[in-house]
mmCIF file of N, CA, C and O in Angstrom:
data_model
loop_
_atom_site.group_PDB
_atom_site.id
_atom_site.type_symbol
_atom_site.label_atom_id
_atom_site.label_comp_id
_atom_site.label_asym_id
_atom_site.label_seq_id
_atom_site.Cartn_x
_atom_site.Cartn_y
_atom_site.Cartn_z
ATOM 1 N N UNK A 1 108.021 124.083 120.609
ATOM 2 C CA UNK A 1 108.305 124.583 119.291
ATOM 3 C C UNK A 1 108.852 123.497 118.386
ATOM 4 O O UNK A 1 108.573 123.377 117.193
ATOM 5 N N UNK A 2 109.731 122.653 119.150
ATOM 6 C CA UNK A 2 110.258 121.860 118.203
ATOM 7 C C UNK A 2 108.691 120.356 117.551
ATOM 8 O O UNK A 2 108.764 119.643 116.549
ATOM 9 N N UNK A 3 107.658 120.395 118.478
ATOM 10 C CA UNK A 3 107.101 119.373 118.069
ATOM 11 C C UNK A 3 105.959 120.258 116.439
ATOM 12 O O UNK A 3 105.363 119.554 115.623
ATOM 13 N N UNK A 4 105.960 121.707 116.395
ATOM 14 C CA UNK A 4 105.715 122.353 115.744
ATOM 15 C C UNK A 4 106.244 121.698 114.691
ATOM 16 O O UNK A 4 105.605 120.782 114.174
ATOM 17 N N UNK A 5 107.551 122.087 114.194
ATOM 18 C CA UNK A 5 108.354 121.464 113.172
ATOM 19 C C UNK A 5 108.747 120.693 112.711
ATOM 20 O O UNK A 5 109.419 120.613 111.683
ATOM 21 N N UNK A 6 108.155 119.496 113.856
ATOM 22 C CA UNK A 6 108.595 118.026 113.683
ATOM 23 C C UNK A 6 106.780 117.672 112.902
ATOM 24 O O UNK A 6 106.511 116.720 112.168
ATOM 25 N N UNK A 7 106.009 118.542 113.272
ATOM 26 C CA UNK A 7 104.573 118.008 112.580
ATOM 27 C C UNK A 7 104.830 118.988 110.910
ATOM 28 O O UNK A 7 104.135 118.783 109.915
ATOM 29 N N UNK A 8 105.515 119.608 110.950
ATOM 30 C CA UNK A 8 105.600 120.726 109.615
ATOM 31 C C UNK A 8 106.181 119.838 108.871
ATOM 32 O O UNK A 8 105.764 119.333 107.828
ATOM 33 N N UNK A 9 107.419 119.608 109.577
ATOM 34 C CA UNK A 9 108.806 118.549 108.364
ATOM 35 C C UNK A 9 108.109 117.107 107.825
ATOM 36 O O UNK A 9 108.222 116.634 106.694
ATOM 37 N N UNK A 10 107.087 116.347 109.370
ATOM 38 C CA UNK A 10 105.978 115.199 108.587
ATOM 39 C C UNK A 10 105.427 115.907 107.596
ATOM 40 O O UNK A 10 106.043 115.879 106.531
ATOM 41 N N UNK A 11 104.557 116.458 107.637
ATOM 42 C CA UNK A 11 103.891 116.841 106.698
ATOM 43 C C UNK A 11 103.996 117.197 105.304
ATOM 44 O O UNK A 11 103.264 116.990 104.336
ATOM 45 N N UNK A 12 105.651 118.080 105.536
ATOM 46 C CA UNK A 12 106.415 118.341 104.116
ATOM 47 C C UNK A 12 106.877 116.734 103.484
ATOM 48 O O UNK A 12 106.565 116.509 102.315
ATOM 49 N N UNK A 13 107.498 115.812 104.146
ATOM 50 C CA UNK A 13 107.719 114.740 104.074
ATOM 51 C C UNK A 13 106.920 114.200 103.173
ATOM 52 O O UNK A 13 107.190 113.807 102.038
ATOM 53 N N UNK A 14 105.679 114.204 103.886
ATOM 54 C CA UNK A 14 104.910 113.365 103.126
ATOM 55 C C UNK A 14 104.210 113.474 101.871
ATOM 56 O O UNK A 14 103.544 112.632 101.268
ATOM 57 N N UNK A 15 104.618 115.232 101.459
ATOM 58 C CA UNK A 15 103.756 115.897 100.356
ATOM 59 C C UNK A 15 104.708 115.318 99.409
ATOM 60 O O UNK A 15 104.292 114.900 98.329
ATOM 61 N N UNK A 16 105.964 115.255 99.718
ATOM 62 C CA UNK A 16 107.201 115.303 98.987
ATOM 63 C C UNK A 16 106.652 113.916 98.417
ATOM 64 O O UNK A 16 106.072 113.585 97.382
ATOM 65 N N UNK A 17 107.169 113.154 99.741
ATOM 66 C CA UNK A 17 107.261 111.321 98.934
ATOM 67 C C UNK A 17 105.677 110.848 97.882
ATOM 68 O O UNK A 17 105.640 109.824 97.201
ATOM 69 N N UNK A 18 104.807 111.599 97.957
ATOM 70 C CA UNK A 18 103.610 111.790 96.997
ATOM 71 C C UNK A 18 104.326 112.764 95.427
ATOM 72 O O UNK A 18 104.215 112.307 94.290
ATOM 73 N N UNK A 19 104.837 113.757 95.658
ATOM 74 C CA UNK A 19 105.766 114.043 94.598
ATOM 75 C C UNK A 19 106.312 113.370 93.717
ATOM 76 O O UNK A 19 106.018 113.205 92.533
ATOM 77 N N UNK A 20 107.312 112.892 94.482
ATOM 78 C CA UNK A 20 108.438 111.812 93.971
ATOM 79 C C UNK A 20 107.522 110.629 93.565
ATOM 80 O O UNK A 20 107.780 110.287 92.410
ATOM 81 N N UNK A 21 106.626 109.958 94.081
ATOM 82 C CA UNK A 21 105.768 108.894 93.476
ATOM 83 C C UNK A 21 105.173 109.596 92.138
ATOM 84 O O UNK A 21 105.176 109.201 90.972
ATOM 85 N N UNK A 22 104.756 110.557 92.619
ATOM 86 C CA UNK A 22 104.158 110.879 90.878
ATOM 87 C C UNK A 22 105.254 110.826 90.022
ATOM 88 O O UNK A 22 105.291 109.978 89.131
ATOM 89 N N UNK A 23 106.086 111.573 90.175
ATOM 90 C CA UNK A 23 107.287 111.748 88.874
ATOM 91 C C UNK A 23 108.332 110.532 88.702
ATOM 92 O O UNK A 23 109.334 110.641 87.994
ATOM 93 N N UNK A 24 107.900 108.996 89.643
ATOM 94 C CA UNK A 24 108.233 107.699 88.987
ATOM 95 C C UNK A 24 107.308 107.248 88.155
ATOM 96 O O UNK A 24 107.464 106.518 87.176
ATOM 97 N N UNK A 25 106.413 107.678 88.552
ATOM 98 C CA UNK A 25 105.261 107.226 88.135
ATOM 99 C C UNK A 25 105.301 107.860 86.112
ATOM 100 O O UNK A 25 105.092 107.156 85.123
ATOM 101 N N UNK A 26 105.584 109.107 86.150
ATOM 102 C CA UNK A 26 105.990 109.803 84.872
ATOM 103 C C UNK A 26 107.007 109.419 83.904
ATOM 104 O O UNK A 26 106.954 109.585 82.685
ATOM 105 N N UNK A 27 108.420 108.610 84.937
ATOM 106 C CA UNK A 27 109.534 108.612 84.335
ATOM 107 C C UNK A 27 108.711 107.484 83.892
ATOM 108 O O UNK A 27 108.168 107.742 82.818
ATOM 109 N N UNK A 28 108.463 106.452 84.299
ATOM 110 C CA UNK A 28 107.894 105.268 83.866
ATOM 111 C C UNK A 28 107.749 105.297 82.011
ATOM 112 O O UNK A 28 108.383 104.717 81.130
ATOM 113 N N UNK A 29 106.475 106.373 81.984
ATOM 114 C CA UNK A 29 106.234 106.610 81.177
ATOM 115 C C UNK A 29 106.767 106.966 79.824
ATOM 116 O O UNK A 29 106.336 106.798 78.683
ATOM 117 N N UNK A 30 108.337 107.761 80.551
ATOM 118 C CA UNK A 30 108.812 108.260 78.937
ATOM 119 C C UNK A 30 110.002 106.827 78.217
ATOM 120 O O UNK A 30 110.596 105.800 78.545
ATOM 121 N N UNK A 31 109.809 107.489 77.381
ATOM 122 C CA UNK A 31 110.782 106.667 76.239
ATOM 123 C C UNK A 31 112.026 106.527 76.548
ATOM 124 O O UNK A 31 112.483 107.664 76.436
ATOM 125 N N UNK A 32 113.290 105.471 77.035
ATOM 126 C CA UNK A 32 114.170 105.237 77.387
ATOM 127 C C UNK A 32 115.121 105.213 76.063
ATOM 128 O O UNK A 32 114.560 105.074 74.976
ATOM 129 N N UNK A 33 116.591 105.349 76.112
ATOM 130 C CA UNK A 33 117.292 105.121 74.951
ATOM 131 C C UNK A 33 117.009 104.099 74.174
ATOM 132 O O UNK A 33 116.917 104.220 72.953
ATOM 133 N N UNK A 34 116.846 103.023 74.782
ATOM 134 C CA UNK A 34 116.736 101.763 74.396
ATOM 135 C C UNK A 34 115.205 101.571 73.397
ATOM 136 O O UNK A 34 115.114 100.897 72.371
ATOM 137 N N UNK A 35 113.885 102.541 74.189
ATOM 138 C CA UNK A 35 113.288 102.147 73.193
ATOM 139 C C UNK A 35 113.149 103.115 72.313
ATOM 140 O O UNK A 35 112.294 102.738 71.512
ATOM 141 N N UNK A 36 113.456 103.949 72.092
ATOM 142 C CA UNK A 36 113.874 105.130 70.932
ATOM 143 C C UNK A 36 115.063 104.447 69.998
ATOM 144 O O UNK A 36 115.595 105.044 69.062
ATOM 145 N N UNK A 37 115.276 103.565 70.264
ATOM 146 C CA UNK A 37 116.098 102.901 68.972
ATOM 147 C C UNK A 37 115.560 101.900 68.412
ATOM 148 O O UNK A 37 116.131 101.380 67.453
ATOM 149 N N UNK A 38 114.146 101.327 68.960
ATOM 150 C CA UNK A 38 113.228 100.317 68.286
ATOM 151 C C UNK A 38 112.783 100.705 67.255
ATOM 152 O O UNK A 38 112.662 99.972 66.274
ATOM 153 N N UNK A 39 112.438 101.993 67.282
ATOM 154 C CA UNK A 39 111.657 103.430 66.510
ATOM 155 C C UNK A 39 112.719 103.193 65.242
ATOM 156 O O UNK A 39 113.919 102.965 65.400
ATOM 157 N N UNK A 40 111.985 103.301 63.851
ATOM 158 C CA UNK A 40 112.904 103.235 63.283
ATOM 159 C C UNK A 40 113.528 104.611 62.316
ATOM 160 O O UNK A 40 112.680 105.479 62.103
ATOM 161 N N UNK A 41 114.824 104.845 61.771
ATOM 162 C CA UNK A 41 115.168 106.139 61.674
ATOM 163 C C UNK A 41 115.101 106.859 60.689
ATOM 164 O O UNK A 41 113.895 107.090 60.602
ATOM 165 N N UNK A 42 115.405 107.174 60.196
ATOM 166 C CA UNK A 42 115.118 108.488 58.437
ATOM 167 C C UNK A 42 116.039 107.920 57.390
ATOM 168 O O UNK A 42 116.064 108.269 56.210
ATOM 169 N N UNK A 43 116.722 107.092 57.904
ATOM 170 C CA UNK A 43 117.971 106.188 57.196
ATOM 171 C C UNK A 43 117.122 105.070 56.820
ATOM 172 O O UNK A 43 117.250 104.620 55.682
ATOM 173 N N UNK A 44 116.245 104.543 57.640
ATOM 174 C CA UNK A 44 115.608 103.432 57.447
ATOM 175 C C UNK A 44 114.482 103.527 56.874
ATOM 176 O O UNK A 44 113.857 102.496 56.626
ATOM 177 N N UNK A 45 113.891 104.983 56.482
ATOM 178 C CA UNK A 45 112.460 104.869 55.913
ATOM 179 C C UNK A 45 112.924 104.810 54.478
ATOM 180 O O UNK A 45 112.417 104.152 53.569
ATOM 181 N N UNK A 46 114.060 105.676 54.423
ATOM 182 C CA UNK A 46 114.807 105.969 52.795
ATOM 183 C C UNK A 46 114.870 104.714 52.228
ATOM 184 O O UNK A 46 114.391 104.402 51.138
ATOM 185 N N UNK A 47 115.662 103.775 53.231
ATOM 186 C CA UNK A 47 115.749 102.497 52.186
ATOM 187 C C UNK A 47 114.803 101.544 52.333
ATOM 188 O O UNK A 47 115.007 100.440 51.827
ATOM 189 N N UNK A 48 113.687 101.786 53.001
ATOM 190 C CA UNK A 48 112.198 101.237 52.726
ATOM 191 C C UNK A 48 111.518 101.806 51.821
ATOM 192 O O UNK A 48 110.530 101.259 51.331
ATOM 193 N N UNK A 49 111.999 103.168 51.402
ATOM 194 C CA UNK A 49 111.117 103.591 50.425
ATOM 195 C C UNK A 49 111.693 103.626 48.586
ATOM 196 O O UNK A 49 111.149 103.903 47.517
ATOM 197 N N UNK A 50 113.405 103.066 49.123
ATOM 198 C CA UNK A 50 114.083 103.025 47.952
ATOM 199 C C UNK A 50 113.426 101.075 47.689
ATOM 200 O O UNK A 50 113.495 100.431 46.642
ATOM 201 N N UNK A 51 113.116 100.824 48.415
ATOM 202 C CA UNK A 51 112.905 99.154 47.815
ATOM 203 C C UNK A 51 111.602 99.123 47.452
ATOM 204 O O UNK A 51 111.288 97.967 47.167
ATOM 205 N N UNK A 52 110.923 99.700 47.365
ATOM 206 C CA UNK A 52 109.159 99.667 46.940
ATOM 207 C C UNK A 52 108.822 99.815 45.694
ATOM 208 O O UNK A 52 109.488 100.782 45.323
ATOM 209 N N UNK A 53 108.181 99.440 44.801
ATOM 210 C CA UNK A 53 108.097 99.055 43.874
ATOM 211 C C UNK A 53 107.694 100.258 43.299
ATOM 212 O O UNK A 53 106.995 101.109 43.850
ATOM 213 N N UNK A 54 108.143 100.300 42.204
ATOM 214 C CA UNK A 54 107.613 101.527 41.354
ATOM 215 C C UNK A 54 106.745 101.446 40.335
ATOM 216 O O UNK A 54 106.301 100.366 39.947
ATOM 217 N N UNK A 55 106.444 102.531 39.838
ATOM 218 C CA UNK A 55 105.366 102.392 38.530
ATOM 219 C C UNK A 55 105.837 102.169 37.197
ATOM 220 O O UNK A 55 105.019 101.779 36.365
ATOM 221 N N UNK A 56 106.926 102.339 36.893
ATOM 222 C CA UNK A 56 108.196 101.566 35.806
ATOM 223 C C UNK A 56 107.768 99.929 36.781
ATOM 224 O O UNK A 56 107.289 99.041 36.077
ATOM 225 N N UNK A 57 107.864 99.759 37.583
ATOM 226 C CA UNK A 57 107.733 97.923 37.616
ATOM 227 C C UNK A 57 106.819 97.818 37.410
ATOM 228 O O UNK A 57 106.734 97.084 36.426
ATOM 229 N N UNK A 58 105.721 98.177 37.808
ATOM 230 C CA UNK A 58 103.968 98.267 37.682
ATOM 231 C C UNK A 58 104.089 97.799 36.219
ATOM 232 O O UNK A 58 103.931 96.615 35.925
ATOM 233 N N UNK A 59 104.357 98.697 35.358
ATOM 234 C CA UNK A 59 104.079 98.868 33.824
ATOM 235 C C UNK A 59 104.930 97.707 33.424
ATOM 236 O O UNK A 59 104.468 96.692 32.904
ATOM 237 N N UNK A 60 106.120 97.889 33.673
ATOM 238 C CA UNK A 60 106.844 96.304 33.238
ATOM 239 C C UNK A 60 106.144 95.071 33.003
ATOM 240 O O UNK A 60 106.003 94.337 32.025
ATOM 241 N N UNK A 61 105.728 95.064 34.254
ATOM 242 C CA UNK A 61 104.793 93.652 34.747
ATOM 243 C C UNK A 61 103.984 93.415 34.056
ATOM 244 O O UNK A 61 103.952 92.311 33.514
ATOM 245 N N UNK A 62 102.610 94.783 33.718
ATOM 246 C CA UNK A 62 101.777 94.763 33.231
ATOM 247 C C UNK A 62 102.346 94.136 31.975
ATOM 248 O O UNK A 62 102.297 92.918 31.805
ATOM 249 N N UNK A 63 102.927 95.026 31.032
ATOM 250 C CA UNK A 63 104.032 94.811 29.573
ATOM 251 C C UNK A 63 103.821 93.144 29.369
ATOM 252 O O UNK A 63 103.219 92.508 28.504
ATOM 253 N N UNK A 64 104.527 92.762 30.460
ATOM 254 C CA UNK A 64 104.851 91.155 30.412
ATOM 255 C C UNK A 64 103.485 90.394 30.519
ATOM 256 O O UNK A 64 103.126 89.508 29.744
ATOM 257 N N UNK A 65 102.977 90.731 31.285
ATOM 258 C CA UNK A 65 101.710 89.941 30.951
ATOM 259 C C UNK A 65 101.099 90.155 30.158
ATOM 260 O O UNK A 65 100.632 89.071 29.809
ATOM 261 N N UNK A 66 100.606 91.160 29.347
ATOM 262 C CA UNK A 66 99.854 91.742 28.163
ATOM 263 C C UNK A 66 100.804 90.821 27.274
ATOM 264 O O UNK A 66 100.112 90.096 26.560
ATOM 265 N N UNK A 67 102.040 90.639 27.108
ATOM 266 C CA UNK A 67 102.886 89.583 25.832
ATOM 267 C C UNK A 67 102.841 88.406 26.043
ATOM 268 O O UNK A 67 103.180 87.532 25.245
ATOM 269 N N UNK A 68 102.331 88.214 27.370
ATOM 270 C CA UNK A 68 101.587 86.569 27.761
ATOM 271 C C UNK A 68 100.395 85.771 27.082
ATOM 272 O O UNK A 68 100.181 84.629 26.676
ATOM 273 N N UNK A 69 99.554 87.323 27.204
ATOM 274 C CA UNK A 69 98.116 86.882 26.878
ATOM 275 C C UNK A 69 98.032 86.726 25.308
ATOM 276 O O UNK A 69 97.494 85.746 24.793
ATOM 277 N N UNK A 70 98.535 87.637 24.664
ATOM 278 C CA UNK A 70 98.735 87.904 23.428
ATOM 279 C C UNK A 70 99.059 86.350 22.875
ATOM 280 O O UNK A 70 98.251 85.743 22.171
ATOM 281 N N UNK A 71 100.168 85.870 23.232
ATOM 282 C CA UNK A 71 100.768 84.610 22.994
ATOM 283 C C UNK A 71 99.530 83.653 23.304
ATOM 284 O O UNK A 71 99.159 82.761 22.541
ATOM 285 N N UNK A 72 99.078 83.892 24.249
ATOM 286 C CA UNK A 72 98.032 82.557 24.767
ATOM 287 C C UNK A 72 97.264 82.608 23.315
ATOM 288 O O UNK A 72 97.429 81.737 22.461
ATOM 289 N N UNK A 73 96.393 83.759 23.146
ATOM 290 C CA UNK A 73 95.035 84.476 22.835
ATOM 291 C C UNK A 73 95.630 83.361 21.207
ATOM 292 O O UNK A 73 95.312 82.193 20.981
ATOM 293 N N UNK A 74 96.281 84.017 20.593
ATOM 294 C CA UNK A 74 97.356 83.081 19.149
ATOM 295 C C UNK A 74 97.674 81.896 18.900
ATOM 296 O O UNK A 74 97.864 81.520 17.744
ATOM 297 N N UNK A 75 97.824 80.845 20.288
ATOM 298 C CA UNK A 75 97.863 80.060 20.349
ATOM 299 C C UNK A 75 96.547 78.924 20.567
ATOM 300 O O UNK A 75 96.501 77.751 20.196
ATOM 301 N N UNK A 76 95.631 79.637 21.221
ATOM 302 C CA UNK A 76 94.477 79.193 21.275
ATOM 303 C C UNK A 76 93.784 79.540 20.055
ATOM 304 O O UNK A 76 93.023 78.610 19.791
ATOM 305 N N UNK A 77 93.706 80.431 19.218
ATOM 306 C CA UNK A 77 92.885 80.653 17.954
ATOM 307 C C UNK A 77 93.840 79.512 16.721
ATOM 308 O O UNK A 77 93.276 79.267 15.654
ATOM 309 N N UNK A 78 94.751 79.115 16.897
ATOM 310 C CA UNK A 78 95.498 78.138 16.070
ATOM 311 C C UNK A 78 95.213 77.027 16.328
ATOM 312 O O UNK A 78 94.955 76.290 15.377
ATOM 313 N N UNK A 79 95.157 76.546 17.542
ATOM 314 C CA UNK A 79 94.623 75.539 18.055
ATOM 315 C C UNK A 79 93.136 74.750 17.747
ATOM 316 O O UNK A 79 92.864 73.579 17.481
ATOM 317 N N UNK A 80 92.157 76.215 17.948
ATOM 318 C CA UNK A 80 90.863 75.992 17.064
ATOM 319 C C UNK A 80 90.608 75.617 15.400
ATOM 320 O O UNK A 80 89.767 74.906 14.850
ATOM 321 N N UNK A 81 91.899 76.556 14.800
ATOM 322 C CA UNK A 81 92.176 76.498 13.306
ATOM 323 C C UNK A 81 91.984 75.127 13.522
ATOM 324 O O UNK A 81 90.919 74.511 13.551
ATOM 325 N N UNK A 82 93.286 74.656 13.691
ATOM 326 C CA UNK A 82 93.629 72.672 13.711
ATOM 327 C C UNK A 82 93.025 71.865 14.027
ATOM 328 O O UNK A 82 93.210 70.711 13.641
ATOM 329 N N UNK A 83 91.862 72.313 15.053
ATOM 330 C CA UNK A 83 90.581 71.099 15.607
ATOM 331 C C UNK A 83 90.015 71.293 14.069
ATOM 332 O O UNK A 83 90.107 70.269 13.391
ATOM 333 N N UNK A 84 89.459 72.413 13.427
ATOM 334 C CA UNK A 84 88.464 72.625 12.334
ATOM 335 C C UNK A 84 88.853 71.588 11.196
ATOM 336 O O UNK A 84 88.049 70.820 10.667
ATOM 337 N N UNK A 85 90.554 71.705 10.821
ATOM 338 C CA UNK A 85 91.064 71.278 10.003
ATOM 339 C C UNK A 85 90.816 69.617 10.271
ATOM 340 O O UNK A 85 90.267 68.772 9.564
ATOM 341 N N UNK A 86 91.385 69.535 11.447
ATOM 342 C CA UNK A 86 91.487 67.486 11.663
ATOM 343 C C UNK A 86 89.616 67.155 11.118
ATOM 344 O O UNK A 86 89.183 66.296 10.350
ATOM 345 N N UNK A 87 88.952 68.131 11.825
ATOM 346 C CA UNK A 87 87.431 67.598 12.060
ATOM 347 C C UNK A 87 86.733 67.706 10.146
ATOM 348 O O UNK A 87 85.545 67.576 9.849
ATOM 349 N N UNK A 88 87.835 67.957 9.191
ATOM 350 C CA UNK A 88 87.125 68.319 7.968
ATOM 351 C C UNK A 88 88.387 67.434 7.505
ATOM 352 O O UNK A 88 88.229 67.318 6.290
ATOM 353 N N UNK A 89 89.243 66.938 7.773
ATOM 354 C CA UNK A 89 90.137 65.973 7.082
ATOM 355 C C UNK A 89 89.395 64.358 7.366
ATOM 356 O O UNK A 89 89.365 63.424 6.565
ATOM 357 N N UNK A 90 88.834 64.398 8.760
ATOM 358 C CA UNK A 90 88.142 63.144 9.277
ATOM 359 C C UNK A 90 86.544 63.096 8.495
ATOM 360 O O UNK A 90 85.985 62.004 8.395
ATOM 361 N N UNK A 91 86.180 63.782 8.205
ATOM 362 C CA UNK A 91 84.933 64.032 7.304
ATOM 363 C C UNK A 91 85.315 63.566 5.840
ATOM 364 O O UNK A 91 84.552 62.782 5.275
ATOM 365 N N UNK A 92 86.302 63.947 5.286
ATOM 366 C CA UNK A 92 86.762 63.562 3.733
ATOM 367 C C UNK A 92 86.912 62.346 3.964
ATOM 368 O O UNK A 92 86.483 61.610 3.076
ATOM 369 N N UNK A 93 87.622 61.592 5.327
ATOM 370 C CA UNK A 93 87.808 60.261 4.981
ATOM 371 C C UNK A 93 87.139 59.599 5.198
ATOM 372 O O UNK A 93 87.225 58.609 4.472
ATOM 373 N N UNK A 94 85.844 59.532 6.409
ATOM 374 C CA UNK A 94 84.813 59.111 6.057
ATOM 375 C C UNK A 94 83.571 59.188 5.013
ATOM 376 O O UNK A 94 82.523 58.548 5.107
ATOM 377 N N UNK A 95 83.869 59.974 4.152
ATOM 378 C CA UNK A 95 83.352 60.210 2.534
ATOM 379 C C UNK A 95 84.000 58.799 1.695
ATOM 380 O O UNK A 95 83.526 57.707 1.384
ATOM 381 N N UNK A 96 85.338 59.468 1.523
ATOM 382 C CA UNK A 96 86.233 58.487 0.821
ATOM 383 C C UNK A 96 85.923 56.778 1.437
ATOM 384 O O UNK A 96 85.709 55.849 0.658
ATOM 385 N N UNK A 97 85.948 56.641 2.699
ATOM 386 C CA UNK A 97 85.550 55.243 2.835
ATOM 387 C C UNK A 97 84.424 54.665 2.693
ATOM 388 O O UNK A 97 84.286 53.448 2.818
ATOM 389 N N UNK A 98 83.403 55.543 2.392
ATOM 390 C CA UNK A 98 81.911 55.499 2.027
ATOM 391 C C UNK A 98 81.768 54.741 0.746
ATOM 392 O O UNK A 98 81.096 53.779 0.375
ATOM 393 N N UNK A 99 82.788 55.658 0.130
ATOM 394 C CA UNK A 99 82.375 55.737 -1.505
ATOM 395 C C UNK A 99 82.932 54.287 -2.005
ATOM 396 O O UNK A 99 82.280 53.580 -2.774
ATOM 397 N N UNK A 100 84.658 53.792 -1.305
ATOM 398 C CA UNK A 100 85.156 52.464 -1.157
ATOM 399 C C UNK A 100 84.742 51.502 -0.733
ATOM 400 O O UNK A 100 85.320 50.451 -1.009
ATOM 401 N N UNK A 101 83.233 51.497 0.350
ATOM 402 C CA UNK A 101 82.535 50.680 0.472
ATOM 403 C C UNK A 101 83.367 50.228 2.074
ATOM 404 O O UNK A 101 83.175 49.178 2.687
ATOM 405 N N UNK A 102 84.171 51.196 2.426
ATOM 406 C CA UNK A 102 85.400 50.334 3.712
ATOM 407 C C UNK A 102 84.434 50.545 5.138
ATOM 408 O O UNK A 102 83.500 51.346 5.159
ATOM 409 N N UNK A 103 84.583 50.217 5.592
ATOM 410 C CA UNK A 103 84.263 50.565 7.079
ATOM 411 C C UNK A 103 85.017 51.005 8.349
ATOM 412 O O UNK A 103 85.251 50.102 9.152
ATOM 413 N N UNK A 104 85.324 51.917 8.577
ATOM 414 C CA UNK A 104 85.885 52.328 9.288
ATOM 415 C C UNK A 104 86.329 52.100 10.778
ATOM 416 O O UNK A 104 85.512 52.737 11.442
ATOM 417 N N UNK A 105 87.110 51.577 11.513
ATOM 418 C CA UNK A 105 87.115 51.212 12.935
ATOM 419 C C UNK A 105 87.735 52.543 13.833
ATOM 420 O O UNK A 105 88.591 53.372 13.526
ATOM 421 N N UNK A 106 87.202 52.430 14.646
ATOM 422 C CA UNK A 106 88.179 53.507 15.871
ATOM 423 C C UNK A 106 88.681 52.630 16.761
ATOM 424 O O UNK A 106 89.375 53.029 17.697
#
């Protein structure tokens, strides 16, 4: 009788230590304190989501560059003015030195 129970208790034994391997095998798996604090928290999305740029900055930005271009756009049409002007002041004086008989050097 007793070798009865000594083949029952192997047997339970061994179903067991297949048990217990699975459910290391599981713990393995779950999330430890340690990495549940890698995870980051509801405190931390807030002030990721308080630092993100908004659509007041969007428009700002935009603002500022639109008073960029503006400036360029003014500065370049003045610029053209003043080529026109030099290129019709340099025309009169090669008239005028024509008419003086001078010759002009560059």
């Amino acid at each position: 009788m007793n070798k009865d129970f000594s083949e029952l208790i192997q047997h339970l034994d061994e179903k067991f230590n297949k048990v217990d391997q699975r459910f290391d095998k599981i713990e393995k798996d779950f999330a430890t304190k340690e990495d549940l604090k890698k995870f980051a928290t509801k405190e931390d999305l807030k002030n990721a989501v308080a630092n993100l740029s908004t659509k007041d900055d969007y428009n700002n930005l935009m603002n500022a560059v639109d008073a960029y271009v503006k400036k360029a756009d003014a500065f370049f049409q003045e610029l053209v003015a003043l080529s026109h002007k030099v290129d019709r002041h340099e025309k009169w004086l090669h008239q005028i030195a024509e008419k003086l008989g001078l010759k002009l050097e560059y």
